[in-house]
XYZ file of C-alpha atoms in Angstrom:
696
model
C 123.046 118.776 129.658
C 121.624 115.701 127.928
C 118.433 117.609 127.116
C 120.397 120.437 125.493
C 122.549 117.976 123.559
C 119.459 116.089 122.317
C 117.809 119.322 121.212
C 120.976 120.489 119.419
C 121.373 117.151 117.663
C 117.716 117.096 116.636
C 118.051 120.542 115.070
C 121.245 119.538 113.280
C 119.722 116.283 112.003
C 116.572 118.016 110.757
C 118.755 120.448 108.819
C 121.236 117.849 107.546
C 118.658 115.188 106.658
C 115.988 117.500 105.302
C 114.902 114.876 102.762
C 114.279 112.407 105.560
C 112.276 114.968 107.533
C 110.192 115.946 104.474
C 109.510 112.298 103.708
C 108.333 111.648 107.258
C 105.925 114.560 106.864
C 104.674 113.111 103.551
C 104.350 109.629 105.065
C 102.372 110.985 108.013
C 100.159 112.972 105.629
C 99.458 109.865 103.558
C 98.699 107.819 106.663
C 96.319 110.490 107.896
C 94.513 110.925 104.561
C 94.148 107.142 104.212
C 92.737 106.957 107.740
C 90.387 109.839 106.968
C 88.960 107.721 104.157
C 88.405 104.821 106.563
C 86.416 107.114 108.888
C 84.571 108.868 106.050
C 80.865 108.605 105.316
C 81.578 106.919 101.975
C 83.530 104.100 103.629
C 80.816 103.662 106.261
C 78.133 103.389 103.589
C 80.167 100.890 101.579
C 80.809 98.877 104.742
C 77.075 98.796 105.496
C 76.298 97.701 101.967
C 78.914 94.943 102.048
C 77.702 93.643 105.407
C 74.155 93.462 104.061
C 75.425 91.451 101.106
C 77.505 89.158 103.368
C 80.645 90.100 101.469
C 83.630 91.307 103.487
C 86.465 90.265 101.161
C 87.125 93.801 99.960
C 87.071 95.164 103.514
C 89.666 92.590 104.534
C 91.711 93.666 101.515
C 91.513 97.325 102.586
C 92.649 96.396 106.091
C 95.445 94.349 104.537
C 96.577 97.335 102.460
C 96.436 99.662 105.465
C 98.673 97.224 107.373
C 101.021 97.126 104.382
C 101.192 100.932 104.318
C 102.133 100.935 108.009
C 104.695 98.210 107.338
C 106.294 100.143 104.454
C 106.478 103.350 106.500
C 107.973 101.303 109.352
C 110.565 99.868 106.973
C 111.418 103.378 105.743
C 111.810 104.788 109.257
C 113.789 101.772 110.454
C 116.103 101.829 107.443
C 116.748 105.552 107.761
C 117.380 105.320 111.501
C 119.966 102.628 110.886
C 121.493 104.699 108.087
C 121.671 107.765 110.323
C 123.176 105.625 113.080
C 125.830 104.503 110.621
C 126.613 108.101 109.608
C 126.755 109.264 113.241
C 128.685 106.295 114.584
C 131.934 108.287 114.923
C 130.080 111.001 116.812
C 128.733 108.462 119.300
C 132.185 106.880 119.565
C 133.581 110.327 120.398
C 130.961 110.695 123.149
C 132.149 107.386 124.602
C 135.774 108.529 124.491
C 134.744 111.686 126.369
C 133.338 109.528 129.159
C 129.620 109.558 128.388
C 128.102 106.168 129.168
C 126.472 104.174 126.405
C 123.175 104.213 128.287
C 123.174 108.026 128.203
C 124.067 108.006 124.497
C 121.025 105.798 123.891
C 118.895 108.282 125.822
C 120.207 111.153 123.664
C 119.527 109.143 120.516
C 116.030 108.277 121.705
C 115.104 111.850 122.661
C 116.311 113.477 119.463
C 114.490 110.943 117.255
C 111.272 111.318 119.230
C 111.562 115.087 118.852
C 112.086 114.850 115.076
C 109.265 112.315 114.759
C 106.854 114.416 116.822
C 107.480 117.566 114.776
C 107.134 115.670 111.485
C 103.923 114.048 112.763
C 102.357 117.437 113.557
C 103.261 118.841 110.150
C 102.190 115.574 108.531
C 98.700 115.673 110.014
C 98.278 119.287 108.906
C 99.487 118.371 105.426
C 97.160 115.344 105.517
C 94.151 117.651 105.812
C 95.260 119.348 102.594
C 95.842 115.979 100.897
C 92.371 114.806 101.980
C 90.774 117.935 100.520
C 92.664 117.444 97.245
C 91.605 113.796 97.099
C 88.005 114.758 97.748
C 88.160 117.238 94.866
C 89.861 114.720 92.577
C 87.541 111.803 93.243
C 84.549 114.114 93.211
C 85.416 115.320 89.709
C 86.283 111.843 88.449
C 83.243 110.085 89.894
C 80.683 112.842 89.649
C 80.894 114.066 93.231
C 79.974 110.727 94.810
C 83.249 110.343 96.663
C 83.616 112.129 99.977
C 86.459 112.079 102.513
C 87.305 114.533 105.249
C 89.005 117.740 104.158
C 88.852 119.132 107.705
C 90.689 117.667 110.681
C 89.276 114.278 111.667
C 89.892 113.476 115.329
C 89.593 109.724 114.794
C 91.910 109.751 111.780
C 94.453 111.907 113.641
C 94.324 109.597 116.673
C 94.867 106.496 114.510
C 97.742 108.204 112.680
C 99.367 109.101 116.005
C 98.975 105.501 117.136
C 100.607 104.211 113.935
C 103.508 106.630 114.317
C 103.971 105.769 117.990
C 104.207 102.059 117.156
C 106.497 102.705 114.178
C 108.922 104.884 116.110
C 108.899 102.678 119.200
C 109.782 99.548 117.211
C 112.338 101.362 115.027
C 114.031 103.014 117.997
C 113.999 99.760 119.917
C 115.856 98.066 117.069
C 118.365 100.913 116.627
C 119.039 101.230 120.358
C 119.494 97.496 120.654
C 122.098 97.628 117.882
C 123.776 100.665 119.472
C 123.866 98.960 122.852
C 125.601 95.879 121.442
C 128.260 97.851 119.558
C 131.707 98.221 121.035
C 133.800 101.353 120.634
C 135.837 99.893 117.766
C 132.643 98.862 115.953
C 131.233 102.379 116.234
C 134.431 103.921 114.913
C 134.359 101.803 111.718
C 130.599 101.301 111.324
C 130.374 104.117 108.744
C 132.897 102.320 106.532
C 130.895 99.127 106.565
C 130.246 97.975 102.996
C 127.351 95.913 101.785
C 128.059 92.483 100.385
C 128.066 90.752 98.024
C 129.722 92.493 95.124
C 131.775 90.977 92.305
C 134.912 92.102 90.498
C 134.961 89.521 87.717
C 133.514 90.961 84.499
C 132.575 87.503 83.169
C 130.520 86.785 86.268
C 129.023 90.272 85.960
C 127.921 89.563 82.379
C 126.434 86.269 83.567
C 124.419 88.142 86.179
C 123.198 90.581 83.515
C 122.008 87.602 81.452
C 120.286 86.345 84.592
C 118.655 89.776 84.913
C 117.130 89.404 81.444
C 116.007 85.791 81.979
C 114.426 86.354 85.389
C 112.742 89.525 84.084
C 111.202 87.589 81.202
C 110.297 84.796 83.630
C 108.426 87.171 85.939
C 106.431 88.516 82.988
C 105.529 84.984 81.873
C 104.406 84.063 85.394
C 102.186 87.148 85.610
C 100.722 86.368 82.192
C 100.126 82.601 82.374
C 99.655 82.259 86.184
C 100.659 78.566 86.199
C 99.747 77.926 89.846
C 96.363 79.650 89.569
C 96.459 81.421 92.944
C 98.199 84.211 94.888
C 101.446 82.230 94.779
C 101.798 83.347 91.162
C 101.876 86.989 92.283
C 104.404 86.285 95.055
C 106.571 84.245 92.682
C 106.382 86.960 90.015
C 107.358 89.696 92.471
C 110.145 87.484 93.827
C 111.623 86.997 90.365
C 111.350 90.744 89.726
C 113.358 91.395 92.896
C 115.989 88.794 91.922
C 116.208 90.376 88.477
C 116.875 93.832 89.966
C 119.572 92.497 92.319
C 121.247 90.628 89.449
C 121.349 93.784 87.346
C 123.015 95.991 89.933
C 125.484 93.420 91.266
C 126.470 92.326 87.753
C 126.253 95.765 86.190
C 128.694 97.246 88.682
C 131.302 94.613 87.768
C 130.898 95.340 84.047
C 131.206 99.117 84.574
C 134.279 98.657 86.765
C 135.878 96.486 84.070
C 135.132 99.119 81.423
C 136.937 101.788 83.436
C 139.935 99.516 83.984
C 140.289 98.305 80.385
C 139.140 101.262 78.284
C 141.568 103.862 79.587
C 141.115 106.134 76.568
C 137.365 106.473 77.289
C 137.943 106.798 81.018
C 140.294 109.769 80.670
C 138.079 111.727 78.289
C 136.641 114.916 79.785
C 135.688 114.313 83.404
C 134.676 110.678 82.925
C 137.256 109.444 85.413
C 136.022 111.654 88.239
C 132.314 111.032 87.656
C 132.396 107.312 86.895
C 135.039 106.442 89.484
C 132.899 108.037 92.168
C 129.788 106.351 90.805
C 131.293 102.863 90.624
C 132.939 103.242 94.019
C 129.609 104.180 95.570
C 127.477 101.708 93.620
C 129.672 98.649 94.169
C 129.403 98.861 97.929
C 125.657 99.677 97.729
C 124.574 97.162 95.072
C 122.204 95.354 97.432
C 120.525 98.635 98.425
C 120.178 99.610 94.768
C 118.616 96.246 93.997
C 116.233 96.484 96.950
C 115.183 100.007 95.973
C 114.622 98.975 92.352
C 112.501 96.026 93.508
C 110.437 98.364 95.709
C 109.952 100.707 92.733
C 108.846 97.821 90.489
C 106.293 96.568 93.019
C 105.025 100.126 93.539
C 104.632 100.511 89.778
C 102.531 97.346 89.578
C 100.340 98.498 92.489
C 99.774 101.940 90.962
C 98.934 100.397 87.592
C 96.525 97.934 89.217
C 94.732 100.787 90.961
C 94.643 102.758 87.698
C 93.300 99.674 85.888
C 90.449 99.276 88.360
C 89.771 103.004 88.138
C 89.463 102.894 84.334
C 87.345 99.738 84.536
C 84.928 101.200 87.125
C 84.782 104.481 85.226
C 83.996 102.724 81.940
C 81.455 100.445 83.608
C 79.737 103.498 85.086
C 79.745 105.275 81.722
C 78.041 102.284 80.123
C 75.047 103.176 82.303
C 73.901 106.194 80.298
C 71.187 107.332 82.722
C 71.650 108.490 86.301
C 68.752 106.460 87.720
C 66.461 103.794 86.283
C 63.622 101.794 87.851
C 62.711 98.390 86.425
C 59.311 96.653 86.629
C 59.068 93.198 85.084
C 56.590 91.718 82.562
C 54.049 94.542 82.277
C 53.456 98.220 81.737
C 53.606 100.061 85.059
C 52.697 103.386 86.642
C 55.916 104.880 88.095
C 54.268 108.114 89.264
C 54.834 107.519 93.009
C 58.538 106.882 92.476
C 58.801 109.886 90.157
C 57.026 112.158 92.631
C 59.360 111.178 95.478
C 62.410 111.675 93.292
C 61.257 115.099 92.111
C 60.541 116.185 95.706
C 63.866 115.039 97.127
C 66.334 115.589 94.272
C 66.806 117.882 91.306
C 65.508 116.056 88.212
C 66.656 117.534 84.897
C 64.723 115.093 82.715
C 62.761 111.860 83.081
C 60.782 109.440 80.942
C 58.644 106.309 81.284
C 58.564 103.653 78.563
C 58.415 99.910 77.849
C 60.579 97.334 76.128
C 58.877 94.637 74.062
C 59.598 91.169 72.719
C 58.218 88.678 70.182
C 59.700 85.733 72.099
C 62.007 85.051 69.151
C 65.809 84.892 69.159
C 66.857 85.727 65.598
C 69.012 88.723 66.512
C 70.159 87.258 69.813
C 71.554 84.324 67.833
C 73.585 86.778 65.758
C 74.843 88.279 68.998
C 75.745 84.834 70.354
C 77.674 83.954 67.217
C 79.724 87.158 67.312
C 80.394 86.796 71.042
C 81.406 83.165 70.597
C 84.144 84.207 68.156
C 85.357 86.758 70.689
C 85.467 84.188 73.512
C 87.464 81.831 71.296
C 89.980 84.591 70.498
C 90.450 85.153 74.255
C 90.613 81.410 74.971
C 87.734 81.646 77.449
C 85.915 78.471 78.413
C 82.487 80.095 78.444
C 79.582 80.201 76.009
C 77.555 83.299 75.044
C 74.404 81.784 76.574
C 76.118 81.629 79.957
C 76.423 85.401 79.795
C 72.840 86.118 78.776
C 70.353 86.746 81.562
C 67.096 84.887 81.161
C 65.056 88.129 81.037
C 67.098 89.223 77.988
C 67.240 85.935 76.089
C 64.703 87.116 73.473
C 65.006 89.870 70.879
C 64.295 93.234 72.548
C 62.283 95.974 70.791
C 61.682 99.669 71.487
C 59.237 102.155 69.955
C 60.836 104.787 67.732
C 59.183 107.643 69.666
C 60.647 106.338 72.944
C 64.033 105.939 71.288
C 64.013 109.549 70.052
C 63.052 110.849 73.502
C 65.829 108.883 75.220
C 68.424 110.098 72.718
C 67.257 113.643 73.398
C 67.770 113.093 77.156
C 71.332 111.968 76.448
C 72.060 114.863 74.107
C 72.461 112.601 71.073
C 71.432 113.419 67.520
C 68.134 111.862 66.485
C 68.293 108.544 64.645
C 66.745 108.826 61.188
C 64.274 106.113 60.215
C 61.463 105.915 57.636
C 57.940 104.484 58.074
C 58.813 100.970 56.924
C 62.305 100.834 58.346
C 63.985 99.735 61.567
C 67.191 100.592 63.402
C 69.659 98.587 65.466
C 71.337 100.032 68.546
C 74.103 97.772 69.831
C 77.503 97.764 71.485
C 80.374 98.607 69.119
C 81.743 95.058 68.868
C 78.470 93.926 67.222
C 78.379 96.604 64.495
C 80.343 94.793 61.805
C 78.939 91.243 62.233
C 75.349 92.550 62.472
C 75.737 94.831 59.434
C 77.076 91.963 57.330
C 74.289 89.608 58.411
C 71.439 92.122 58.033
C 72.450 93.205 54.532
C 71.854 89.630 53.374
C 68.308 89.373 54.795
C 65.036 90.271 53.088
C 63.903 92.462 55.978
C 62.220 92.219 59.361
C 58.665 90.813 59.295
C 56.427 92.307 62.010
C 52.609 92.627 62.246
C 52.083 91.655 58.613
C 54.596 94.206 57.250
C 58.212 93.991 56.191
C 60.660 96.544 57.650
C 63.860 97.457 55.843
C 67.144 97.763 57.711
C 68.059 101.488 58.021
C 71.325 101.514 59.990
C 73.174 100.840 63.238
C 73.957 103.153 66.170
C 76.578 102.282 68.786
C 76.568 105.119 71.343
C 76.447 104.201 75.028
C 72.781 103.499 75.722
C 72.518 101.360 78.909
C 73.059 98.149 76.978
C 75.893 96.549 78.948
C 75.054 93.732 81.393
C 71.299 93.811 80.752
C 68.265 95.253 82.607
C 68.572 98.597 80.888
C 67.690 98.838 77.220
C 68.317 95.170 76.547
C 71.569 93.249 76.738
C 74.028 94.583 74.161
C 71.407 94.677 71.412
C 68.188 96.684 70.848
C 65.834 96.810 67.821
C 64.017 100.113 67.187
C 60.785 99.848 65.170
C 57.834 102.140 64.290
C 55.414 102.616 67.197
C 52.542 100.688 65.610
C 54.687 97.554 65.184
C 54.735 96.783 68.940
C 50.943 96.456 69.253
C 51.054 92.642 69.130
C 54.192 92.229 71.205
C 54.533 91.278 74.874
C 55.847 93.824 77.342
C 59.267 92.614 78.470
C 59.561 95.189 81.259
C 58.669 98.767 82.051
C 61.303 101.381 82.774
C 61.439 104.789 84.409
C 64.627 106.710 83.688
C 65.876 110.042 85.040
C 68.897 112.285 84.706
C 69.626 114.447 87.748
C 70.979 117.942 88.129
C 72.799 117.064 91.349
C 74.835 114.194 92.747
C 73.248 111.610 95.027
C 75.118 109.151 97.230
C 74.491 105.728 98.675
C 72.728 107.169 101.729
C 70.126 108.872 99.544
C 69.628 105.762 97.405
C 69.033 103.601 100.479
C 66.543 106.163 101.826
C 64.762 106.112 98.455
C 64.351 102.338 98.592
C 63.352 102.361 102.271
C 60.522 104.762 101.427
C 58.776 102.052 99.341
C 58.240 98.430 100.300
C 58.187 97.428 96.635
C 61.533 98.998 95.706
C 65.095 97.813 96.283
C 68.479 98.536 94.790
C 69.727 96.131 92.155
C 72.691 94.283 93.584
C 75.482 94.410 91.023
C 77.211 91.465 92.718
C 74.172 89.145 92.729
C 73.785 86.426 90.076
C 71.706 83.270 90.469
C 70.422 80.480 88.268
C 71.474 77.319 86.468
C 73.426 76.511 83.315
C 72.928 73.337 81.281
C 74.331 72.062 77.981
C 71.429 73.541 76.053
C 70.072 76.480 78.058
C 71.122 79.069 80.613
C 68.763 80.542 83.195
C 70.872 83.155 84.918
C 69.291 86.199 86.570
C 70.247 89.187 88.670
C 66.709 89.645 90.010
C 65.924 87.790 93.258
C 62.153 88.248 92.735
C 59.751 89.574 90.085
C 57.471 90.932 92.813
C 59.931 93.775 93.456
C 60.896 96.841 91.441
C 64.607 97.498 91.061
C 66.489 100.780 91.253
C 69.652 100.910 89.167
C 71.551 103.259 86.870
C 74.820 105.190 86.979
C 74.661 106.281 90.631
C 73.551 102.885 91.934
C 76.283 101.162 89.954
C 79.010 103.406 91.328
C 77.667 103.330 94.892
C 77.817 99.528 94.938
C 81.216 99.119 93.281
C 83.338 97.765 96.109
C 86.461 98.242 93.953
C 86.499 101.941 94.904
C 88.124 101.005 98.212
C 90.702 98.890 96.413
C 91.559 101.712 94.003
C 92.439 104.120 96.789
C 94.327 101.461 98.768
C 96.422 100.348 95.796
C 97.294 103.887 94.729
C 98.216 104.852 98.294
C 100.454 101.853 98.795
C 102.146 102.374 95.424
C 102.894 106.031 96.187
C 104.201 105.123 99.657
C 106.578 102.612 98.046
C 107.731 105.203 95.499
C 108.390 107.776 98.215
C 110.102 105.266 100.528
C 112.432 103.958 97.832
C 113.217 107.406 96.442
C 114.027 108.960 99.821
C 116.382 106.109 100.748
C 118.116 106.416 97.392
C 118.301 110.230 97.627
C 119.620 110.358 101.195
C 122.285 107.745 100.420
C 123.358 109.695 97.329
C 123.441 112.991 99.214
C 125.515 111.401 101.956
C 128.004 110.034 99.402
C 128.295 113.446 97.765
C 129.018 115.004 101.163
C 131.872 112.529 101.615
C 133.211 113.610 98.202
C 133.308 117.316 99.131
C 137.092 117.232 99.356
C 137.311 115.982 95.771
C 135.112 118.810 94.492
C 137.202 121.262 96.511
C 140.294 119.813 94.885
C 138.765 120.380 91.439
C 138.393 124.046 92.363
C 142.007 124.234 93.522
C 143.163 122.680 90.226
C 141.456 125.470 88.279
C 137.974 124.178 87.369
C 135.531 127.067 87.563
C 132.327 126.977 89.589
C 130.134 126.528 86.511
C 132.060 123.426 85.392
C 131.986 122.002 88.916
C 128.197 122.429 89.081
C 127.940 120.772 85.647
C 130.035 117.847 86.904
C 127.803 117.535 89.965
C 124.707 117.563 87.761
C 126.151 114.768 85.596
C 126.978 112.682 88.659
C 123.461 113.016 90.083
C 121.844 112.352 86.686
C 124.029 109.262 86.221
C 122.893 107.845 89.559
C 119.207 108.589 88.986
C 119.130 107.423 85.363
C 121.174 104.270 85.964
C 118.688 103.185 88.612
C 115.908 103.398 86.020
C 117.596 101.002 83.596
C 116.932 97.915 85.666
C 113.362 98.209 86.746
C 111.624 100.611 84.350
C 111.533 98.305 81.279
C 110.800 95.338 83.521
C 107.978 97.038 85.399
C 106.495 98.494 82.197
C 106.303 94.992 80.721
C 104.645 93.595 83.845
C 102.302 96.600 84.023
C 101.212 95.935 80.435
C 100.467 92.294 81.243
C 98.621 92.913 84.521
C 96.588 95.881 83.228
C 95.476 93.989 80.107
C 94.474 91.033 82.294
C 92.411 93.243 84.626
C 90.666 95.072 81.781
C 89.897 91.855 79.907
C 88.671 90.022 83.001
C 86.543 92.948 84.156
C 84.446 92.978 80.991
C 83.213 89.731 79.473
C 82.313 91.526 76.252
C 84.574 94.095 74.544
C 83.659 97.659 75.543
C 86.723 99.466 74.169
C 87.371 100.042 70.476
C 90.989 99.115 71.198
C 92.354 97.626 74.413
C 95.624 99.462 73.756
C 94.042 102.844 74.552
C 93.238 102.159 78.246
C 96.492 100.231 78.668
C 98.468 103.188 77.291
C 96.617 105.455 79.730
C 97.435 103.136 82.634
C 101.107 103.021 81.637
C 101.195 106.804 81.312
C 99.642 107.330 84.746
C 101.882 104.755 86.468
C 105.120 105.963 84.903
C 104.084 109.615 85.250
C 103.375 109.353 88.994
C 106.713 107.663 89.585
C 108.743 110.056 87.424
C 107.094 113.040 89.120
C 108.154 111.821 92.577
C 111.553 110.698 91.291
C 112.251 113.998 89.511
C 111.183 116.114 92.500
C 113.613 114.294 94.773
C 116.335 114.454 92.103
C 115.962 118.237 91.815
C 115.946 118.581 95.601
C 119.140 116.495 95.919
C 120.860 118.588 93.236
C 120.075 121.929 94.851
C 121.026 120.748 98.341
C 124.312 119.293 97.081
C 125.022 122.347 94.906
C 124.524 124.715 97.826
C 126.851 122.727 100.085
C 129.575 122.193 97.478
C 129.712 125.845 96.444
C 130.390 126.730 100.094
C 133.653 124.748 100.153
C 134.968 125.718 96.709
C 137.672 128.356 96.783
């Protein structure tokens, strides 16, 4: 009998709490797809690379985020189980009145939840395979096919997901059963009517709380911006003040709305205001703490999504600054790269390649112009760093390139040829140097090289492997006629190639292992000394080695890729968890108000007007919840995203910092609104279907 009762209840719960069931499926799918990334080849390669570099901070961060994802899903399941226990308390009390022992009721409750969880887990793992395939397609298109996770079923990922779910459900059920065991019959009968506290009736106190909402919101933004403590406590304090701000808004806002309905009778009795707003205030006042908690969860999720989007834009821009797919560097002399080129052509599809040299006169005339412009930028950002501290010793002199090499490289990149006469020279630099260099060069008499004077012919600012040195100079390159480099020293030789196919970290490591003289340039390695007068910083451990770098090497070594996925996953999990709790609570309240909607039908309101009233009630609940956290989270997102972008690049790489920040805001708000709107539409159609059944 107990088995049949458990099965019947499980079916009824799955039908009644369809949002909860769907969310469990989504949560399981997200857990599985995240685990599939952990067991993917990409993650293994990044782990190997990090272990070789003795850097495991990002791996610890990924583990931390995976634990957080499990914790959030656990919180969602636990909260919903308690909510369902509250809604079914009278049913369990009825069982007790019929003579069923509490121990048997706990068994029924346990069995039906395990059944629902098991079914949702199966569907979640199947959906996770689809999510993994979509993620593989997305990251492959965004990062040029270098990102790979499992689209097919991963046994290890499925096993880990099952383990997570088993732990989550065991702990959640243990807590719910413990609460059920301790409840007496009278407690079960009135548990559904239990209201959350605190709530306030005084409008003056409510207005004071709304003022507190504004002040704590501004305070959280200031903490995120100035970071007074200088450590992770700033983040915790900022999030804490955001949460307090959300609670203050809902607890105080409910009192103000209640006062408006009591005082402004004329407004209250217009149209169907009384029905809609009375129901809303009645529901919201007893659920103010839940509303505040959900808004705080949304705000934190928004910050996490925006942080992941910020790192994504930063990594993407950093990769784009490397114009060529692969480059090989040989220091201080002209070099024969034929062995490297032959291996590359035999093992990968090479669309175009070229070998050339960069030259120097051991002078610093143009580098000094660069330092002056960069110094002004550092002052504007209030950075305690000098331009010489961000100038690698190999790039401390003016860097020159032959015009014929320059034309060939522009052709490889699909750029229009730079026009230059016989006695002229060009400058290719990063965009932030265009204006200060143009002003300075127009006041000079020309560039004196090899007994001739070259006239300034113009500046080009396309992406040309200038950022962070060891490509075509560091932010600044001088292009001169071929014959003018005859008396110059070779700064370093370069082999560059653009490929017709994607290569991953495994291929790059195999390339370097093939030659004893070749190793990948470590993007995280910097060594050297800085004094008051000079800086001798380098990213090259030894000049006896050749160094492989370029777009694919840069992306393969960017450890932030793991953080991007972790942050986005956790943010989406928070969005889904908060939205499902809000939606299920709202749907449950609407079910309790069925008799009022039925009464509207008896009084003569037609079905179309009743549906319109229902739509207004649902919109009011969903929109009101946005008022508290959306402006607050947008402000914090702006601050955190601008900080990440500015700290990621020591020199300005964007024409305007507002463009990437606007993109980050759009992505963060768009992801949330998409999830929020989908659940809102689902709640409306479920409620509409049920209400129309009871209307005469």
